[in-house]
Short mmCIF file of C-alpha atoms and ligand atoms in Angstrom, two decimals:
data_model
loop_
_atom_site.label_atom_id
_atom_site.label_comp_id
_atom_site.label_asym_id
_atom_site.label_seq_id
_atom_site.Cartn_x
_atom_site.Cartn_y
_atom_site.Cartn_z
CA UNK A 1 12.08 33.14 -23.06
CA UNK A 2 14.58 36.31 -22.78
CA UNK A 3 14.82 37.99 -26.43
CA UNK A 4 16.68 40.46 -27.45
CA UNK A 5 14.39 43.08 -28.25
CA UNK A 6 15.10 46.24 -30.92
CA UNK A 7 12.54 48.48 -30.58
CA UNK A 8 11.42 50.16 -33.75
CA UNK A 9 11.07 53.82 -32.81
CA UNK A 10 10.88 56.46 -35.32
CA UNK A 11 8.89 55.09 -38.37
CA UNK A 12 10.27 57.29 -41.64
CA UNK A 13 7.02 59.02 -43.81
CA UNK A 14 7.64 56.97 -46.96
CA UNK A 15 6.72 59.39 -50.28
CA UNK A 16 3.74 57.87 -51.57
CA UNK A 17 2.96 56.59 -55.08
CA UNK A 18 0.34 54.65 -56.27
CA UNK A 19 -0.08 50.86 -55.67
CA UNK A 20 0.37 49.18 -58.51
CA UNK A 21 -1.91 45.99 -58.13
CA UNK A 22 -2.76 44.25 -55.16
CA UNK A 23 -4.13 40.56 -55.68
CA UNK A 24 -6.79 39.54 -53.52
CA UNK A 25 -6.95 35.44 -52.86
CA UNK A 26 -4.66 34.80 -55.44
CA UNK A 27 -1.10 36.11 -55.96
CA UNK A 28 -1.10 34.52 -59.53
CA UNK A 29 -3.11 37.99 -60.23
CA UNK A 30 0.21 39.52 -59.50
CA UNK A 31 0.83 43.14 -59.73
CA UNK A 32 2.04 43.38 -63.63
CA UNK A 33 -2.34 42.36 -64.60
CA UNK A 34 -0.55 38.88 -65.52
CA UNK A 35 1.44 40.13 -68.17
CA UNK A 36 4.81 38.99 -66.21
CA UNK A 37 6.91 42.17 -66.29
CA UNK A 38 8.19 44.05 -63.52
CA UNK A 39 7.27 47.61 -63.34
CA UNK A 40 10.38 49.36 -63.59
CA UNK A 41 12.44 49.93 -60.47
CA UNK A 42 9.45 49.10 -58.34
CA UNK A 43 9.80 46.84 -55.37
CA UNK A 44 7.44 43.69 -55.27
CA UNK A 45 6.67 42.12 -52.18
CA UNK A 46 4.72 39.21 -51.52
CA UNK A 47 3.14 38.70 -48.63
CA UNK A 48 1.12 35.55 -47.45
CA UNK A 49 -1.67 36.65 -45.01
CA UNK A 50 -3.17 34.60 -42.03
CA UNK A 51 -6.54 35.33 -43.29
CA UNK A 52 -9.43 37.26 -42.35
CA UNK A 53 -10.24 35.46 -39.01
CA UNK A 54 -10.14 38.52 -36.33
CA UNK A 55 -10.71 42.30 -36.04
CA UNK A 56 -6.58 42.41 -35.37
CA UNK A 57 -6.29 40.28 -38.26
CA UNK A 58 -8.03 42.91 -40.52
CA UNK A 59 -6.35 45.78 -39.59
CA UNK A 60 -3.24 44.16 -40.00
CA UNK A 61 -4.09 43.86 -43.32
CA UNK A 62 -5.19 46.92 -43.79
CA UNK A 63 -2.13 48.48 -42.46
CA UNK A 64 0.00 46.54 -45.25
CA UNK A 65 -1.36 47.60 -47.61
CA UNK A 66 -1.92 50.86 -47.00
CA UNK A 67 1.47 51.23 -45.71
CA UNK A 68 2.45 49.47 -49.63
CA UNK A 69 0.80 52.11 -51.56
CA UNK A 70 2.56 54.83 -49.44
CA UNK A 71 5.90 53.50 -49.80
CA UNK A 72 5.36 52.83 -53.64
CA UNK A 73 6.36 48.96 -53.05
CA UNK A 74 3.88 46.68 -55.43
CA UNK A 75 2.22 44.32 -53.65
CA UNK A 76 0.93 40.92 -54.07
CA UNK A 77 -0.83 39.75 -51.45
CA UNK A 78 -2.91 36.43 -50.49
CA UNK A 79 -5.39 35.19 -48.25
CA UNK A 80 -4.52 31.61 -46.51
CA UNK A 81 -7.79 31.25 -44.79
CA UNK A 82 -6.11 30.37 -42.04
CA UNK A 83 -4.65 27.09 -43.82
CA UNK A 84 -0.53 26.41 -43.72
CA UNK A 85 -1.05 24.65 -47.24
CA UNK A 86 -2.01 27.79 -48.60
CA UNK A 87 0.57 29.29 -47.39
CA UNK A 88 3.24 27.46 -48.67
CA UNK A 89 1.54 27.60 -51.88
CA UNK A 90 1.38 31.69 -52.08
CA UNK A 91 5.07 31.32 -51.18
CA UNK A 92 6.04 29.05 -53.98
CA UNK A 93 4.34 31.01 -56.08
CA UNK A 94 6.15 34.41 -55.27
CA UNK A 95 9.04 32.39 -55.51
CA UNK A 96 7.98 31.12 -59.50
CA UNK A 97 7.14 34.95 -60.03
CA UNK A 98 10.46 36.24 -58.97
CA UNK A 99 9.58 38.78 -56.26
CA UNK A 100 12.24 40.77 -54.32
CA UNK A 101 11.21 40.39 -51.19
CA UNK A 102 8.68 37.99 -49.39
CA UNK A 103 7.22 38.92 -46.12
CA UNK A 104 4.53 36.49 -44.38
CA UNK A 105 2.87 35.65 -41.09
CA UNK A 106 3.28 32.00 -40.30
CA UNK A 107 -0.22 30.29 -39.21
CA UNK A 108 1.23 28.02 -37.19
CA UNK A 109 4.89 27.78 -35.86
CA UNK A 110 6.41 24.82 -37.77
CA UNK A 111 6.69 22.98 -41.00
CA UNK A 112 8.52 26.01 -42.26
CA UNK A 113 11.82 24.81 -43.80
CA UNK A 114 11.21 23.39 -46.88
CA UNK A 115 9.40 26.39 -48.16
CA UNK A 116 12.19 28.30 -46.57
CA UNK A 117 14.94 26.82 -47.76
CA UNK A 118 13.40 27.17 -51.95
CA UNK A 119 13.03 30.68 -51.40
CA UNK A 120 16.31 31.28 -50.32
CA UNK A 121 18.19 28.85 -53.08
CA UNK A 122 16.23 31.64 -55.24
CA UNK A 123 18.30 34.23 -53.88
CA UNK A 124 14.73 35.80 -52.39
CA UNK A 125 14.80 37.67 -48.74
CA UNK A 126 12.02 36.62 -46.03
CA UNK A 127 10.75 39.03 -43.38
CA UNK A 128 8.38 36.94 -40.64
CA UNK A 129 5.50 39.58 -39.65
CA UNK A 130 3.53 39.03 -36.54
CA UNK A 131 4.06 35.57 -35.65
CA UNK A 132 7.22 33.42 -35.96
CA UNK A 133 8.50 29.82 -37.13
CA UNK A 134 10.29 27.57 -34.68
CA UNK A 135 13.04 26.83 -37.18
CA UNK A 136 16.44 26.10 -35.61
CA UNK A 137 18.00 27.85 -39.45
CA UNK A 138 17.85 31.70 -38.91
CA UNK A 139 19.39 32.13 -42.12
CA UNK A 140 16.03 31.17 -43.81
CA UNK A 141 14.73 35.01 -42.66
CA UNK A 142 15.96 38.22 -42.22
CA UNK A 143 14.36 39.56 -39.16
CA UNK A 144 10.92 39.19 -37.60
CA UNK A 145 8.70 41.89 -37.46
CA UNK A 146 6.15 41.88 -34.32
CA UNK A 147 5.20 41.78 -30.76
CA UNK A 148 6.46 39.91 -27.52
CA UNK A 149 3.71 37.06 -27.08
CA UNK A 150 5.68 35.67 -24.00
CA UNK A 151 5.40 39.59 -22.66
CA UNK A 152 1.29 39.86 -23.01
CA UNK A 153 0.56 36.07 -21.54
CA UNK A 154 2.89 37.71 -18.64
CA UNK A 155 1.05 40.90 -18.54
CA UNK A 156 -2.11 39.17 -18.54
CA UNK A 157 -1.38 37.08 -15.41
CA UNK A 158 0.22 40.05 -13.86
CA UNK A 159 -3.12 41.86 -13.70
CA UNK A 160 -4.61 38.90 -12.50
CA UNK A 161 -2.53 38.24 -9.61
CA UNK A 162 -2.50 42.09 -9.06
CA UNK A 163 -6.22 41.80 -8.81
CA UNK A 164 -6.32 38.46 -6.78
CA UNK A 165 -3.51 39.86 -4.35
CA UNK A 166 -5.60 40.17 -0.99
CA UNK A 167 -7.64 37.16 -1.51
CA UNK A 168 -7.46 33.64 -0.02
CA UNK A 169 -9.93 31.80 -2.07
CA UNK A 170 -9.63 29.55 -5.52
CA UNK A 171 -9.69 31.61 -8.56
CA UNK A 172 -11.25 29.25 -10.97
CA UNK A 173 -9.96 30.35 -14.42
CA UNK A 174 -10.97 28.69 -18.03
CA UNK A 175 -8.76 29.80 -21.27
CA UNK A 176 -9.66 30.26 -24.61
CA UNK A 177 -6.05 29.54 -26.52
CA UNK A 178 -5.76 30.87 -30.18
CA UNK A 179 -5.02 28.81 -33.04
CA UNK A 180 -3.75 25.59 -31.88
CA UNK A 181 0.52 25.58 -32.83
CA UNK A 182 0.39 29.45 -33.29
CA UNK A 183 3.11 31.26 -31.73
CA UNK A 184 0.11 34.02 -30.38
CA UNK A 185 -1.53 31.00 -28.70
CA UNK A 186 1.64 29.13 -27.30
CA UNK A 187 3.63 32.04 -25.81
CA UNK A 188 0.36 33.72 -24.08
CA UNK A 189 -0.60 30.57 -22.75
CA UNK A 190 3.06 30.25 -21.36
CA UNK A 191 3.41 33.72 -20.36
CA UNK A 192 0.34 33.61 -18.35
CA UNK A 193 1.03 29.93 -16.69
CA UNK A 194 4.76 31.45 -15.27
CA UNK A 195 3.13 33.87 -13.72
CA UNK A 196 0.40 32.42 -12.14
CA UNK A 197 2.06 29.58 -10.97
CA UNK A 198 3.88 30.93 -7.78
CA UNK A 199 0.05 31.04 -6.12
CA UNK A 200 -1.50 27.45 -5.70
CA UNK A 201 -4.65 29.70 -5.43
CA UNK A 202 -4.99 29.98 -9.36
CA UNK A 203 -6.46 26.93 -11.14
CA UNK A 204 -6.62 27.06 -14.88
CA UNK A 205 -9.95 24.33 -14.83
CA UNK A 206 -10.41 24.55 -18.57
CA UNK A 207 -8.26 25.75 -21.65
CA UNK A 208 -9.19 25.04 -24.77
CA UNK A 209 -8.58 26.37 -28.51
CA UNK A 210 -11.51 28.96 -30.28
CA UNK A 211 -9.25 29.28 -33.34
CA UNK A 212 -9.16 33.26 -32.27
CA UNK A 213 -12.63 33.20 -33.76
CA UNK A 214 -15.57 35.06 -32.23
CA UNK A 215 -18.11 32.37 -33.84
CA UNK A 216 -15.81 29.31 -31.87
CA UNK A 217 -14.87 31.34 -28.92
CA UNK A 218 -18.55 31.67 -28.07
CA UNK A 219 -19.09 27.43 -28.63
CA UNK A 220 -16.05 26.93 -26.61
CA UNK A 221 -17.51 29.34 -23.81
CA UNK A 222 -21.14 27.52 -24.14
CA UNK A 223 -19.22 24.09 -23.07
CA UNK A 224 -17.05 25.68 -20.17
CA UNK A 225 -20.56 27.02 -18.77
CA UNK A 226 -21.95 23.85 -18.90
CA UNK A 227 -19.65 21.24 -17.70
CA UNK A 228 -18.19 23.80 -14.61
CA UNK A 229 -20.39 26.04 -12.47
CA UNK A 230 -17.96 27.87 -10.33
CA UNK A 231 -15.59 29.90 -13.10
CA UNK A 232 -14.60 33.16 -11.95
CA UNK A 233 -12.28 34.12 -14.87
CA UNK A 234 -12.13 33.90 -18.52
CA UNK A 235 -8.53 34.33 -20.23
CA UNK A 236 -9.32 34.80 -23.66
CA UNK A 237 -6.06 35.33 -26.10
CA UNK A 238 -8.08 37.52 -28.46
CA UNK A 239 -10.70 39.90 -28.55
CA UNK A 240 -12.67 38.29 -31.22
CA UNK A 241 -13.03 35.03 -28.88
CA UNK A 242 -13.89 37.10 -25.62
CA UNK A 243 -16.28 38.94 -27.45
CA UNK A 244 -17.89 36.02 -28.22
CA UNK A 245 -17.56 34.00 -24.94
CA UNK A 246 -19.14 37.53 -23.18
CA UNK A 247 -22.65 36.45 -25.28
CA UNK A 248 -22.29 33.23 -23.68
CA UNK A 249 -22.15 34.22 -20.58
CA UNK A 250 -24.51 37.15 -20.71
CA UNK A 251 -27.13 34.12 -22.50
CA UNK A 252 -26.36 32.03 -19.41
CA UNK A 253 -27.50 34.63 -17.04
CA UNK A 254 -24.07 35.98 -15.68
CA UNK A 255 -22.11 39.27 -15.46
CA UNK A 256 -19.53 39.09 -18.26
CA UNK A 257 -16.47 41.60 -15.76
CA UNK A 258 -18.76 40.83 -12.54
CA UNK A 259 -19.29 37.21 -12.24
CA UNK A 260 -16.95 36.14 -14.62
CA UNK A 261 -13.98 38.72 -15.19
CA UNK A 262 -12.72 38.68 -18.54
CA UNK A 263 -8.87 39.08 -19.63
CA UNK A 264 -8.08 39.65 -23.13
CA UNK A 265 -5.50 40.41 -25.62
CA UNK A 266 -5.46 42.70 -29.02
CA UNK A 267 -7.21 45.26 -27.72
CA UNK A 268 -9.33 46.35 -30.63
CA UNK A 269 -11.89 49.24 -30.51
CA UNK A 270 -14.87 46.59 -29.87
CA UNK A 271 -13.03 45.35 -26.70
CA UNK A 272 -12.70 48.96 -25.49
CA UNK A 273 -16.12 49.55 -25.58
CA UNK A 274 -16.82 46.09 -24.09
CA UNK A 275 -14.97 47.71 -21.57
CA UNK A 276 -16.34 51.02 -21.09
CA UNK A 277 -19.52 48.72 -20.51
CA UNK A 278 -18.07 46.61 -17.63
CA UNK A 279 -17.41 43.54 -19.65
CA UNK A 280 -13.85 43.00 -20.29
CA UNK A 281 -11.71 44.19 -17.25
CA UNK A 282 -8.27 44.29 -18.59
CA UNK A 283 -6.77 43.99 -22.58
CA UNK A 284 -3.31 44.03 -22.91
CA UNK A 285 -2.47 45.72 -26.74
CA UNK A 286 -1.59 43.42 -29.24
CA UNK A 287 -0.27 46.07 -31.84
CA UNK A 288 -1.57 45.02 -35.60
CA UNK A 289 -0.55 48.60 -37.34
CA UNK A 290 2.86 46.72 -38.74
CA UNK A 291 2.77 48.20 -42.13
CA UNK A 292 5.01 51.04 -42.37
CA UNK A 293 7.78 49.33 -40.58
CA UNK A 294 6.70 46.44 -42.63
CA UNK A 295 7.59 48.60 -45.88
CA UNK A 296 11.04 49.87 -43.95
CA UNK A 297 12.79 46.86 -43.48
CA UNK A 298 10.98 45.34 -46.99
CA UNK A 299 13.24 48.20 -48.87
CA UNK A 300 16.60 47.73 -46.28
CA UNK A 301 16.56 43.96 -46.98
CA UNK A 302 15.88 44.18 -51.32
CA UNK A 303 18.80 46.49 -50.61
CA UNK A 304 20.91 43.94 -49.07
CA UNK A 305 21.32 46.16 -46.03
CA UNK A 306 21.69 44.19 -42.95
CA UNK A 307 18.72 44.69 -40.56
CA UNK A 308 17.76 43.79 -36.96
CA UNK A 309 17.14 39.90 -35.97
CA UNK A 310 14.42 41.23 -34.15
CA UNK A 311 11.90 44.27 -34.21
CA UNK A 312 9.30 44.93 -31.71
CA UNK A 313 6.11 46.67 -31.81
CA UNK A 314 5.92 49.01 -28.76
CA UNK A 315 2.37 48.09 -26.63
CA UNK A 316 0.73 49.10 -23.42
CA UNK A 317 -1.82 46.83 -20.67
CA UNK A 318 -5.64 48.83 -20.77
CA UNK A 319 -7.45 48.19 -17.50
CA UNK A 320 -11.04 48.76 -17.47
CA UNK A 321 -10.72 52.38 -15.60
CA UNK A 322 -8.63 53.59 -18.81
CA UNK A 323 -10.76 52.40 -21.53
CA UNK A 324 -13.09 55.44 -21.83
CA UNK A 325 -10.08 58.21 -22.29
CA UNK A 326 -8.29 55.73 -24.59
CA UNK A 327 -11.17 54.68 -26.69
CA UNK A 328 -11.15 58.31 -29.34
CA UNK A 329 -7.43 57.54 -29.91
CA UNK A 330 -7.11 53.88 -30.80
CA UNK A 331 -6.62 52.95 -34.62
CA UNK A 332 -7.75 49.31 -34.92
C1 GZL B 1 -1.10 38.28 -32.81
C2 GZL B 1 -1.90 37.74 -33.98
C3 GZL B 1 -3.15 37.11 -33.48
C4 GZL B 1 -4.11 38.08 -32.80
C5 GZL B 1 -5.42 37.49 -33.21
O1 GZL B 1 0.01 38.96 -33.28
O2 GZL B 1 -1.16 36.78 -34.69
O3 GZL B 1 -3.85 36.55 -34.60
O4 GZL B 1 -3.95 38.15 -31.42
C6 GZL B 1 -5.15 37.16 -34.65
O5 GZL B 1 -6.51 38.36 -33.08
O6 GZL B 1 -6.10 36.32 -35.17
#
């Protein structure tokens, strides 16, 4: 999938005031304490969260709203536990509570319109962060805001082929796919499949979703173990789930990076030092620190500037030998 690609370089210092209010679950808390009124001038954004599901997930969040307070743009943010439905309903009610600007990262890739569509008949800008909707109607957002998932599925099967290069023998690989109809978990898993699929040597003998939990990626890993005895590489698209499919496989009595080598993407601190410990051989960066640029394109668009369609985070591909020097320096 080619895409035109703006990379976001420089990211402006944005003079910082105080946030005003930031709602936890529920964006009816709003910014104003409920009273209804705007503070004066301010920007409100509301932004509908995945929820709290990874270690990339929290410093995503994090990074929002940190990256809110800075800029001196009120936000109201919510929590969808991972749940379209509540999704849709944080949007509808930014919509009722007249933000400027709404800003969200879709769950899952469709079902998008409707809620679209009502936010724009209210005159009120959309910025997709992270992941993206598969709606033919670009006019229902302004830009999206986030990595190439197509890119890291590639740059995971790059490393694997790289590694597999000189050898004649089956590579037996199982997946653990992210949230089933995510854009994360469909791109990666097509990104990696294009790749592999010029060496009949590569067989993908299990892929199944763990939700880009650690708790399900470990019960996912439990039943690969069991029903096949010959796996010789996980492709996890998260940390969270290789983290937990490495207890698995350390509790069935195997090498997590040895017997079984372990791909994964994000590349949060954890998975570095699962790395510096031989257990993860590769991450490619998933980069979750979106806020600032977040807050840039949140003021261009309540200004009725015209933005980019697109703007892409800037990531690299960590193999195991660069994890150590890396590790002081990463932020998530
Ligand atoms: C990717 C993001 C994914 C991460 C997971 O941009 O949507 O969701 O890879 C997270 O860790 O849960």
């Amino acid at each position: 999938m080619a895409r035109r690609a703006v990379v976001f370089a420089g990211i402006a210092l944005l003079a910082s005031t105080t946030l005003t209010a930031c709602s936890t679950e529920n964006p009816e808390a709003g910014s104003d304490g409920g009273s209804g009124s705007k503070p004066k001038g301010k920007i409100v954004l509301g932004f509908a969260q995945v929820g709290a599901e990874s270690g990339w997930r929290t410093a995503n969040t994090k990074s929002v709203q940190e990256a809110a307070k800075k800029a001196g743009i009120t936000l109201k943010f919510s929590d969808a536990q991972q749940k379209q439905e509540n999704q849709i309903k944080a949007i509808r009610t930014f919509i009722q509570q007249k933000v400027d600007v709404i800003a969200f990262s879709p769950v899952v890739e469709s079902g998008w319109d409707t809620v679209l569509k009502e936010a724009k008949d209210a005159g009120i800008p959309v910025i997709l962060t992270d992941r993206a909707v598969d709606s033919k109607d670009k006019s229902l957002y302004k830009t999206f805001l986030g990595s190439d998932f197509v890119k890291e599925g590639t740059s995971a099967g790059q490393w694997l082929t790289d590694e597999y290069a000189n050898s004649k023998d089956t590579v037996n690989i199982v997946e653990l796919q992210g949230t089933t109809g995510s854009a994360p978990a469909n791109d990666r898993k097509a990104g990696f499949a294009e790749v592999i699929k010029g060496d009949h040597k590569f067989k993908i003998i299990a892929s199944q979703t763990g939700d880009f939990t650690r708790a399900k990626g470990k019960e996912v890993m439990q039943a690969f173990l069991k029903s096949h005895k010959d796996i010789d590489v996980l492709y996890a698209h998260n940390d969270d789930m290789a983290l937990g499919a490495i207890q698995a496989i350390e509790e069935a009595g195997k090498q997590p990076g040895k017997d079984i080598k372990v791909i994964s993407v994000d590349g949060i601190k954890d998975a570095f030092v699962a790395m510096t410990e031989g257990k993860i051989n590769v991450v490619v960066e998933c980069n979750p620190l979106l806020g600032d640029q977040l807050m840039e394109l949140t003021k261009s668009v309540a200004a009725g500037e015209v933005v980019p369609e697109r703007v892409e985070t800037e990531e690299g591909v960590f193999p195991q030998d660069k994890a150590k020097a890396a590790l002081p320096s990463r932020k998530y």
